[in-house]
mmCIF file of C-alpha atoms and ligand atoms in Angstrom:
data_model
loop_
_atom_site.group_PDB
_atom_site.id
_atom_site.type_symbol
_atom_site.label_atom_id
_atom_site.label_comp_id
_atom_site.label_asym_id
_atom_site.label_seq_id
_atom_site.Cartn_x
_atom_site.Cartn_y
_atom_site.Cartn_z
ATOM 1 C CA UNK A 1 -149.553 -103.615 198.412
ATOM 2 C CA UNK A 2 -149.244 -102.988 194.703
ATOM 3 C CA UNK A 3 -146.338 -103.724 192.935
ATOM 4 C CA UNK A 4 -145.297 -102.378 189.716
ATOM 5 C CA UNK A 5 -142.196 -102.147 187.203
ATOM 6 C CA UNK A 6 -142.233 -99.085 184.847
ATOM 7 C CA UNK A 7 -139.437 -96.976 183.194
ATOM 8 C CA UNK A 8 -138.083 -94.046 183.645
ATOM 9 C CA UNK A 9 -135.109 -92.192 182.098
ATOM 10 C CA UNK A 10 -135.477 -95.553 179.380
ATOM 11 C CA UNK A 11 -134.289 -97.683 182.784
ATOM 12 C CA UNK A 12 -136.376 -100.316 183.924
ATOM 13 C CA UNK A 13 -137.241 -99.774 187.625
ATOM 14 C CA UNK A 14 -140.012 -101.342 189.824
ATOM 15 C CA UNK A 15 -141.591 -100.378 193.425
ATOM 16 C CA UNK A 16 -144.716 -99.789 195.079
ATOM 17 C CA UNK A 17 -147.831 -97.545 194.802
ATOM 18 C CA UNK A 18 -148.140 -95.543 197.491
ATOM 19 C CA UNK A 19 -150.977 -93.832 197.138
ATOM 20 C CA UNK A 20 -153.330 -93.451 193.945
ATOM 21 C CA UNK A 21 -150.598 -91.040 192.522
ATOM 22 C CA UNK A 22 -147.168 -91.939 194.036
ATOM 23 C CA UNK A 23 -144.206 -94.659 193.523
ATOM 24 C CA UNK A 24 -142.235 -95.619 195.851
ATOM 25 C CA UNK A 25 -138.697 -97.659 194.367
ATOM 26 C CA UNK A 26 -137.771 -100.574 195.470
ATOM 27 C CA UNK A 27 -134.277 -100.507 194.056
ATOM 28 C CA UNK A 28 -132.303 -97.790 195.737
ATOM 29 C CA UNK A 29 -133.785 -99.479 198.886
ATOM 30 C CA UNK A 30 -133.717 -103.271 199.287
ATOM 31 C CA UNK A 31 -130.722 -103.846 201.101
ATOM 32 C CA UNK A 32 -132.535 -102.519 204.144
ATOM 33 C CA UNK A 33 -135.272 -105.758 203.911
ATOM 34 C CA UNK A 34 -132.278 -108.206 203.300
ATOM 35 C CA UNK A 35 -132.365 -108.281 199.917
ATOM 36 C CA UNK A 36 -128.698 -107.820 198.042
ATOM 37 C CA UNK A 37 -129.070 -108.460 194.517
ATOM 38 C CA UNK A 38 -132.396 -107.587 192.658
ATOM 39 C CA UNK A 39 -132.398 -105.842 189.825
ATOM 40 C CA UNK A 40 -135.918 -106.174 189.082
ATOM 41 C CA UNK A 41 -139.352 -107.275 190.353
ATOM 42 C CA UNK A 42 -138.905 -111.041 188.962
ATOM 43 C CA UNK A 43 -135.603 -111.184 191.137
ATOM 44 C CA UNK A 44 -137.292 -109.610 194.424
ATOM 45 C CA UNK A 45 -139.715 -111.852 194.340
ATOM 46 C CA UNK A 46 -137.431 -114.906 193.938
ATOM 47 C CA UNK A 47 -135.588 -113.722 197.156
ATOM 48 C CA UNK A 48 -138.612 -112.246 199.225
ATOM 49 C CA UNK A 49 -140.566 -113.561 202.492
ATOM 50 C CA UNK A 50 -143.712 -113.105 203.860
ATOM 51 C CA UNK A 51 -141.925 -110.670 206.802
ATOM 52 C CA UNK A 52 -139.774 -108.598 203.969
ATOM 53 C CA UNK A 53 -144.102 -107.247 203.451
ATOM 54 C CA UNK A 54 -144.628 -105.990 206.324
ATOM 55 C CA UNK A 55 -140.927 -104.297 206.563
ATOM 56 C CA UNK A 56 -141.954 -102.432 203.369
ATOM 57 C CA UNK A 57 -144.750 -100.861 204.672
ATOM 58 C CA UNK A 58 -143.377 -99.823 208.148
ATOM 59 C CA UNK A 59 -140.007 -98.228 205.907
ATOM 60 C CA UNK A 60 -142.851 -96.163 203.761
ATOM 61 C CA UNK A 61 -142.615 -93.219 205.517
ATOM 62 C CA UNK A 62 -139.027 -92.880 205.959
ATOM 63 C CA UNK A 63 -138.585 -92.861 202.135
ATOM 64 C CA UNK A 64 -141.449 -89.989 201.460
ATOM 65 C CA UNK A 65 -138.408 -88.161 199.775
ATOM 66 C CA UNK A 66 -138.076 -91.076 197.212
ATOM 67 C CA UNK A 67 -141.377 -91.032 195.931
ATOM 68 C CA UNK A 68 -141.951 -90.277 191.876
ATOM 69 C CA UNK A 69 -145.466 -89.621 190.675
ATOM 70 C CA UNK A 70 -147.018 -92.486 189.024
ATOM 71 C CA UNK A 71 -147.472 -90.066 185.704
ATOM 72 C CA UNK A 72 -144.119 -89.393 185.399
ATOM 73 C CA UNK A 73 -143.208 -93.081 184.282
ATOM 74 C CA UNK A 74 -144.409 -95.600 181.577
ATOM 75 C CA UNK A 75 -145.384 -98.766 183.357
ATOM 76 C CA UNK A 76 -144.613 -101.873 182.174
ATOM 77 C CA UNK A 77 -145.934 -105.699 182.816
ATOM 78 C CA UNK A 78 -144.495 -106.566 186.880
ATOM 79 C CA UNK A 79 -143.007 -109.333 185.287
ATOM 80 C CA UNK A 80 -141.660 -108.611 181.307
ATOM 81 C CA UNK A 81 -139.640 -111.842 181.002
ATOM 82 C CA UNK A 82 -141.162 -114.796 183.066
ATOM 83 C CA UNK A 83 -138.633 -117.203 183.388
ATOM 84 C CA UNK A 84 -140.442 -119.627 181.350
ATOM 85 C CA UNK A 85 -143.795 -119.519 179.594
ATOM 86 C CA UNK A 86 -146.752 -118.536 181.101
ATOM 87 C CA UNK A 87 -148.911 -121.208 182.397
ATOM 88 C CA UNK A 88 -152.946 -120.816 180.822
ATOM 89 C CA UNK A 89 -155.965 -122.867 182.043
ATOM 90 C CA UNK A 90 -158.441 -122.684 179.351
ATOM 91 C CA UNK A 91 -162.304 -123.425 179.190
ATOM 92 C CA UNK A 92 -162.651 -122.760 183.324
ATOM 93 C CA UNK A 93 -165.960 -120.724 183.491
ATOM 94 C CA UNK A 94 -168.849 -122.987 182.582
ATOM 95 C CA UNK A 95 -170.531 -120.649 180.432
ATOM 96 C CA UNK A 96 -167.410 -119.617 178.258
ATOM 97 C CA UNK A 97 -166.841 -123.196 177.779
ATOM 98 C CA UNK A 98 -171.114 -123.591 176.183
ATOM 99 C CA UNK A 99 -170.473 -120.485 174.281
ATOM 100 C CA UNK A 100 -167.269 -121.746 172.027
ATOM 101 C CA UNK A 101 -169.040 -125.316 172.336
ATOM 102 C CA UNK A 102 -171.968 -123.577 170.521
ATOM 103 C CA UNK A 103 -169.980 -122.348 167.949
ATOM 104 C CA UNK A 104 -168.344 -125.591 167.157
ATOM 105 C CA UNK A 105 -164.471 -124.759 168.659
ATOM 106 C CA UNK A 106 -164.691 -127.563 171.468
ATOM 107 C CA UNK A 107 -166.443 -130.621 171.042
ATOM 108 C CA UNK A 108 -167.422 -130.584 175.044
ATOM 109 C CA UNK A 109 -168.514 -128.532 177.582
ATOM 110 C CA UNK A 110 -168.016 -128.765 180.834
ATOM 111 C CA UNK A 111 -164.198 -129.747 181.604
ATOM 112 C CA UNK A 112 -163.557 -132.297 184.217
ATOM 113 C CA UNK A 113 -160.221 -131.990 184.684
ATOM 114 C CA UNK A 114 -157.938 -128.169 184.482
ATOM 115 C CA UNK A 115 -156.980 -128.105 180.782
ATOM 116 C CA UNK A 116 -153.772 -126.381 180.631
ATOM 117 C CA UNK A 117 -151.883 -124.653 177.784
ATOM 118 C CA UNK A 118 -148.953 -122.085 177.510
ATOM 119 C CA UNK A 119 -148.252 -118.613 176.222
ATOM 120 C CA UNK A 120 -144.768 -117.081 175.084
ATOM 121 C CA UNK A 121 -144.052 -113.470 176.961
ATOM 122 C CA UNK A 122 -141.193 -111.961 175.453
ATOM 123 C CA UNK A 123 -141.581 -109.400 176.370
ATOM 124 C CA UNK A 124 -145.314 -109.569 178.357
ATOM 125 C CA UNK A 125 -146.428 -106.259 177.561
ATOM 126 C CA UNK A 126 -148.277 -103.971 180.229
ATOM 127 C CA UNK A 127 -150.643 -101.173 180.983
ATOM 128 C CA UNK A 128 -150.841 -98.381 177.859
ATOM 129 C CA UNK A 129 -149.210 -100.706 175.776
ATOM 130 C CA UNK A 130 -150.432 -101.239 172.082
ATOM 131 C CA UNK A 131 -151.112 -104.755 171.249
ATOM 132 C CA UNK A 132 -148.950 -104.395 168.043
ATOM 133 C CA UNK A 133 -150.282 -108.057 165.763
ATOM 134 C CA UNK A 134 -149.303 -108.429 162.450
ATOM 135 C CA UNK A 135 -152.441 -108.045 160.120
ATOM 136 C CA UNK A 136 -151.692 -111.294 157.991
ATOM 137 C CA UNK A 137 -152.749 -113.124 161.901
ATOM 138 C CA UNK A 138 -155.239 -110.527 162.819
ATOM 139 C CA UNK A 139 -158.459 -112.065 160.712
ATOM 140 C CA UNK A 140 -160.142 -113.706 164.317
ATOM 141 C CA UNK A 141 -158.166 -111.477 166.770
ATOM 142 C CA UNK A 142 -159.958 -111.839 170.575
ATOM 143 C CA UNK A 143 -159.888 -110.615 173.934
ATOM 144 C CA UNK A 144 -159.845 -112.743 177.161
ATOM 145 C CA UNK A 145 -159.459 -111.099 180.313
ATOM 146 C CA UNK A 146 -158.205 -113.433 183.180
ATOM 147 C CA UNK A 147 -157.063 -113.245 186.593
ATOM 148 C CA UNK A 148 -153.351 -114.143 187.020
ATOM 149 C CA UNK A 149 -151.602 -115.569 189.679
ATOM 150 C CA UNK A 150 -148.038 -114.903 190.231
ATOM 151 C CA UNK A 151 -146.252 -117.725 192.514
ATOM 152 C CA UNK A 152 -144.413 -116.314 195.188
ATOM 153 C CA UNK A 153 -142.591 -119.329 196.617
ATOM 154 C CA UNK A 154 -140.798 -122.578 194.697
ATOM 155 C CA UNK A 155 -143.248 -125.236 195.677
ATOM 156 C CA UNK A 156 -144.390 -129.047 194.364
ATOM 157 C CA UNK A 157 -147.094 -131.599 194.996
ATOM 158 C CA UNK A 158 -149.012 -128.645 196.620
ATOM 159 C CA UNK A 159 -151.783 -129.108 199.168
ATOM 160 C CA UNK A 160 -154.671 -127.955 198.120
ATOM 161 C CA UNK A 161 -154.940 -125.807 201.898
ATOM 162 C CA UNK A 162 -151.331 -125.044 201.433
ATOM 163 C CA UNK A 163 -151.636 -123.072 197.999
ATOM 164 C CA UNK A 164 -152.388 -119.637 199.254
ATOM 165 C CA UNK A 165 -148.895 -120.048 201.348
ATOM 166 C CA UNK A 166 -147.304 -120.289 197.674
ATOM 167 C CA UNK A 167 -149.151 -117.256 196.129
ATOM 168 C CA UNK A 168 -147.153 -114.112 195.656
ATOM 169 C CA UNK A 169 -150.205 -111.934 194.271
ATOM 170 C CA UNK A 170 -152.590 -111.144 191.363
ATOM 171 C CA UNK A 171 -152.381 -109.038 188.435
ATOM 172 C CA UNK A 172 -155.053 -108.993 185.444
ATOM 173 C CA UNK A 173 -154.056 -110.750 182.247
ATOM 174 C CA UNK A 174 -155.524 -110.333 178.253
ATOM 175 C CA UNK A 175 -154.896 -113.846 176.757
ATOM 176 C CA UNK A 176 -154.737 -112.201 173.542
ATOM 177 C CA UNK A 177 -155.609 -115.018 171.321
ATOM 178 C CA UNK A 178 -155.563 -115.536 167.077
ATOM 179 C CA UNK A 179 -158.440 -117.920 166.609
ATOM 180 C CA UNK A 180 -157.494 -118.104 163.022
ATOM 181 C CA UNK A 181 -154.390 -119.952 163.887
ATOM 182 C CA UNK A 182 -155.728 -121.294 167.021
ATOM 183 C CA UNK A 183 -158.441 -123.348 164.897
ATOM 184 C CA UNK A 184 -156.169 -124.255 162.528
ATOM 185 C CA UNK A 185 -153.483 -126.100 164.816
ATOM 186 C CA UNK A 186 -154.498 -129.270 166.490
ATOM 187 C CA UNK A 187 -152.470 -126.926 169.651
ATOM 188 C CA UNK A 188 -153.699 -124.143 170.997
ATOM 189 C CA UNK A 189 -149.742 -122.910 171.278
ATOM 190 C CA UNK A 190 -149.002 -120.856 168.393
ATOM 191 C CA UNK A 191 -152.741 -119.227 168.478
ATOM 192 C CA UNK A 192 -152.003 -117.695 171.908
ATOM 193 C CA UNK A 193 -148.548 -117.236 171.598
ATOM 194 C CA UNK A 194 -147.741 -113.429 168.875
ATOM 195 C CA UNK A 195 -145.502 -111.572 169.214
ATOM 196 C CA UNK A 196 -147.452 -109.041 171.911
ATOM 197 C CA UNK A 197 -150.540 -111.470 172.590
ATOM 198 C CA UNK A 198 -149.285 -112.087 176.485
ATOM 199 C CA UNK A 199 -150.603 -108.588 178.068
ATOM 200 C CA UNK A 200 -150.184 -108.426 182.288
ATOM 201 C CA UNK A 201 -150.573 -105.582 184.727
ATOM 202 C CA UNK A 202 -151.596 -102.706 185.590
ATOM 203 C CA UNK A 203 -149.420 -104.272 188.806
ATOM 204 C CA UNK A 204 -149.295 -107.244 191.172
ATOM 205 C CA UNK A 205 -151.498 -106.744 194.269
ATOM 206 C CA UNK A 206 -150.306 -109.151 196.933
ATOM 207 C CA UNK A 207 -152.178 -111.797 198.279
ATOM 208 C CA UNK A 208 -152.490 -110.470 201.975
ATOM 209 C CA UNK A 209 -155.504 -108.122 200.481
ATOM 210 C CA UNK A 210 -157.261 -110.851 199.847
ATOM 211 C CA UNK A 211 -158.653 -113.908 201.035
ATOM 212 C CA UNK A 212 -159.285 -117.321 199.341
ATOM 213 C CA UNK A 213 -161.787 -118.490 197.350
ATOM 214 C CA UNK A 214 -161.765 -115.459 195.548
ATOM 215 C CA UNK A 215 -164.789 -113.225 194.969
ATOM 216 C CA UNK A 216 -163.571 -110.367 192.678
ATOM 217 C CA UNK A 217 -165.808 -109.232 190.063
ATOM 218 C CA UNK A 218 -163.679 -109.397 186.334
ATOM 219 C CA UNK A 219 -164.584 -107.932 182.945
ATOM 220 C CA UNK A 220 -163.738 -106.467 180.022
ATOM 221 C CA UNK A 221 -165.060 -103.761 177.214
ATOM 222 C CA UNK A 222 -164.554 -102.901 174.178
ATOM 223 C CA UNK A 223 -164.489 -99.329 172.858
ATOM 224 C CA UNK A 224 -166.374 -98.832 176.295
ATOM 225 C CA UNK A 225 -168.861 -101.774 175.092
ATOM 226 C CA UNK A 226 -169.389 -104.143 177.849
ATOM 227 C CA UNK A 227 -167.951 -108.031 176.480
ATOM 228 C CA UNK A 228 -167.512 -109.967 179.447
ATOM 229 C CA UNK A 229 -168.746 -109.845 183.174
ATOM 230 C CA UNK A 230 -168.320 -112.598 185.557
ATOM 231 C CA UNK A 231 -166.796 -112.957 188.836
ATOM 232 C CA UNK A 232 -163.723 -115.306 189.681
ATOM 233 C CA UNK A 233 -166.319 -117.164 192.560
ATOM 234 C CA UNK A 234 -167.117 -118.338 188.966
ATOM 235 C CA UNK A 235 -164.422 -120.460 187.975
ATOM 236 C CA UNK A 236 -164.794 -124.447 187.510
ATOM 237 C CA UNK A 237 -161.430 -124.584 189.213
ATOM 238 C CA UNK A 238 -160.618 -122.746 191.748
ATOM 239 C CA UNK A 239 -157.468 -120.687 192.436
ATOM 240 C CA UNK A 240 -156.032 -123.348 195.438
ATOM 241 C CA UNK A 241 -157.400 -126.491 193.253
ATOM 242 C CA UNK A 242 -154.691 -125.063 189.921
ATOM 243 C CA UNK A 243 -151.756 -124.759 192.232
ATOM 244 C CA UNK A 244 -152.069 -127.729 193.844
ATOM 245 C CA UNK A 245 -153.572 -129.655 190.566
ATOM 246 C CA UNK A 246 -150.487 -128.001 188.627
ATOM 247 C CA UNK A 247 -148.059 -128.531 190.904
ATOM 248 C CA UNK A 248 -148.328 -132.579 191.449
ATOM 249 C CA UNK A 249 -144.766 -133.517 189.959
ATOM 250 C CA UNK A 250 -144.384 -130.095 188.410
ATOM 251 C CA UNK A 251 -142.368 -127.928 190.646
ATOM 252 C CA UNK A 252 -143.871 -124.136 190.223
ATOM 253 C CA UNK A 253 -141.611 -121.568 190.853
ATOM 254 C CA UNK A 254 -141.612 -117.667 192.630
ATOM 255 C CA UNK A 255 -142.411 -115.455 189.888
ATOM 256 C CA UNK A 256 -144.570 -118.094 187.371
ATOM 257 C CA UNK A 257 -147.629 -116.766 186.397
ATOM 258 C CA UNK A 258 -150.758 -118.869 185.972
ATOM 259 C CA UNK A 259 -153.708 -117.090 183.746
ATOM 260 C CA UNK A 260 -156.606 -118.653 185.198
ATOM 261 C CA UNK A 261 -159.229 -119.147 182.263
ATOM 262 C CA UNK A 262 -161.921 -116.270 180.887
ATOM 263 C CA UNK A 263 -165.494 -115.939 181.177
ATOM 264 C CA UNK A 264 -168.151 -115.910 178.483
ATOM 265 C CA UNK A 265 -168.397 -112.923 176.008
ATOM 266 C CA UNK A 266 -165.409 -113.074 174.202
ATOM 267 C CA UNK A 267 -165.515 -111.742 170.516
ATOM 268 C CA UNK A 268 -165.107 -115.092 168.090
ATOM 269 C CA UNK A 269 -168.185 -116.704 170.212
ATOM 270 C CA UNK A 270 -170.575 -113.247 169.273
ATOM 271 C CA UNK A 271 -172.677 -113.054 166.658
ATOM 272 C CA UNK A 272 -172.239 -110.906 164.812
ATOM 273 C CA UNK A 273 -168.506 -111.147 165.490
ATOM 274 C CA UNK A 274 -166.935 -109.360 167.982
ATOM 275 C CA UNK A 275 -163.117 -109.970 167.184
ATOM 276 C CA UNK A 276 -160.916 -107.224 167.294
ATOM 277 C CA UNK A 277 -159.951 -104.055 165.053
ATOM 278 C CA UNK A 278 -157.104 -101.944 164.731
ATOM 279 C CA UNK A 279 -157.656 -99.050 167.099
ATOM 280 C CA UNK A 280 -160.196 -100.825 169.190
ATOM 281 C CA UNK A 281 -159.288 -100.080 172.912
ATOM 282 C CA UNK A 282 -159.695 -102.859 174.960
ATOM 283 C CA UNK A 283 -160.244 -102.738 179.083
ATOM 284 C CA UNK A 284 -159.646 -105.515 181.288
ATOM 285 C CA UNK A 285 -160.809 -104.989 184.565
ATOM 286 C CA UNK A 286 -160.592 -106.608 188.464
ATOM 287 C CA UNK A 287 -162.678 -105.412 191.439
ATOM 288 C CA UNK A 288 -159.800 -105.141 194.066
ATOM 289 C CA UNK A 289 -156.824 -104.909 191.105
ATOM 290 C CA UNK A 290 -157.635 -102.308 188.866
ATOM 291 C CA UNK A 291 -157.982 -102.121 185.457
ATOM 292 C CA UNK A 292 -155.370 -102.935 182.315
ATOM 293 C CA UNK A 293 -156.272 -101.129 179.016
ATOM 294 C CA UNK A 294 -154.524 -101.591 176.075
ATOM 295 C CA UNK A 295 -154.943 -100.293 171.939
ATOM 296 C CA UNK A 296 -154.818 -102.881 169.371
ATOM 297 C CA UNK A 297 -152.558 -101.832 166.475
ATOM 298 C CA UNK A 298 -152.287 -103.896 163.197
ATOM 299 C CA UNK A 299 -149.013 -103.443 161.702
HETATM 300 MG MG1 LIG B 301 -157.269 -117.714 178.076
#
């Protein structure tokens, strides 16, 4: 099932895709699934169980009349305001990791253990959103698309067999990141952290369509120009190895994301460079997802 937040009427609402072309909200309706108070997608997840699922899509039909077409609203990221910082593992597809090494922005290759890092999202911005960046930290502006993993249950010292019991969903993520002031801080922090560098959507497809380890085929373009291809098989760790890694003596919580590391081809590491433009459209794509595209805007 996909879940989504948009607005409508400049109210923030959130549901499910029904079909390619239809919402169904969640709102108007969650009382009926045991759910009292949840005003939005962040606080439904909090409160919801595996079975609340499954109740969802048996009550489908008897809320046809509810449904709004999907082009009627503007969607927004499932999750605007994370309750804390989103949680980044960087330098976790081998050859990403030899392509920045080549160009002198790691000193190593191959990590041995996750290297994490986090990312401001105030507001995460979604779908047909511009990536607004102020130009004075727009000189090395890059892409890196990333599979994201929303938590869907509070959860510590996590077995490694045990993490896809914690796992909520997926969603596609563009770590937009300012090399500039990444390279220039000893943390990698403030690089990944503008104002509109946290980008997450088009919407969270839960975790019952898919099976772990995950074999989902992720890139990204550029102005249609392929940049990065991969496929999440690819990553050095693997989806169950973060939470559980993560999760020793850190308690995660429903509704924390986790971007999960890019693959090779992002623009600093191109030669010539690749970094971003105002008005470049950038497309972020999932097998099994869908696809998150976004216009860069230099203000
Ligand atoms: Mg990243």
């Amino acid at each position: 099932m996909k879940y989504l937040t948009y607005e409508i009427n400049s109210e923030m609402s959130y549901g499910v895709l029904v079909d390619e072309n239809n919402i169904l909200p969640l709102k108007p309706i969650i009382q009926e699934f045991g759910l009292n108070n949840a005003p939005d997608l962040l606080s439904f997840i909090r409160q919801y169980n595996i079975q609340t699922v499954n109740d969802i899509l048996e009550a489908l039909p008897r809320y046809a009349e509810q449904m709004i077409p999907l082009n009627s609203v503007k969607l927004l990221s499932p999750i605007p305001y994370p309750r804390r910082n989103i949680f980044c593992v960087g330098k976790n597809y081998a050859e990403h990791a030899a392509e920045i090494a080549n160009i002198g922005a790691s000193n190593s290759s191959i990590p041995k253990e996750p290297i994490y890092f986090s990312k401001v999202a105030d507001p995460a911005i979604g779908d047909g959103s511009l990536i607004s960046i102020r130009s004075e930290f727009a000189s090395l502006l890059d892409y890196e698309a990333e599979l994201v993993i929303v938590i869907g249950k509070d959860g510590k010292d996590i077995a490694e067999e045990e993490a896809d019991n914690y796992i909520f969903g997926y969603a596609i993520g563009n770590d937009i990141s300012a090399r500039d002031i990444q390279n220039k801080k000893l943390q990698w922090f403030k690089g990944k952290s503008l104002d509109n560098a946290a980008v997450i959507g088009p919407w969270i497809v839960s975790k019952d369509e898919f099976t772990l380890p995950l074999e989902l085929n992720i890139s990204s373009k550029v102005n249609g120009e392929i940049r990065q291809q991969s496929n999440t098989k690819n990553l050095i760790f693997n989806i169950a190895h973060i939470i559980s890694d993560l999760s020793q003596g850190l308690t995660l919580r429903a509704g924390d994301l986790i971007m999960t590391g890019t693959p090779a081809g992002v623009g600093i590491a191109m030669d010539p460079l690749g970094v971003l433009k105002s008005g470049d459209v950038v497309e972020c794509k999932i097998a099994g997802i869908g696809t998150l595209i976004n216009e860069v805007k230099f203000i």
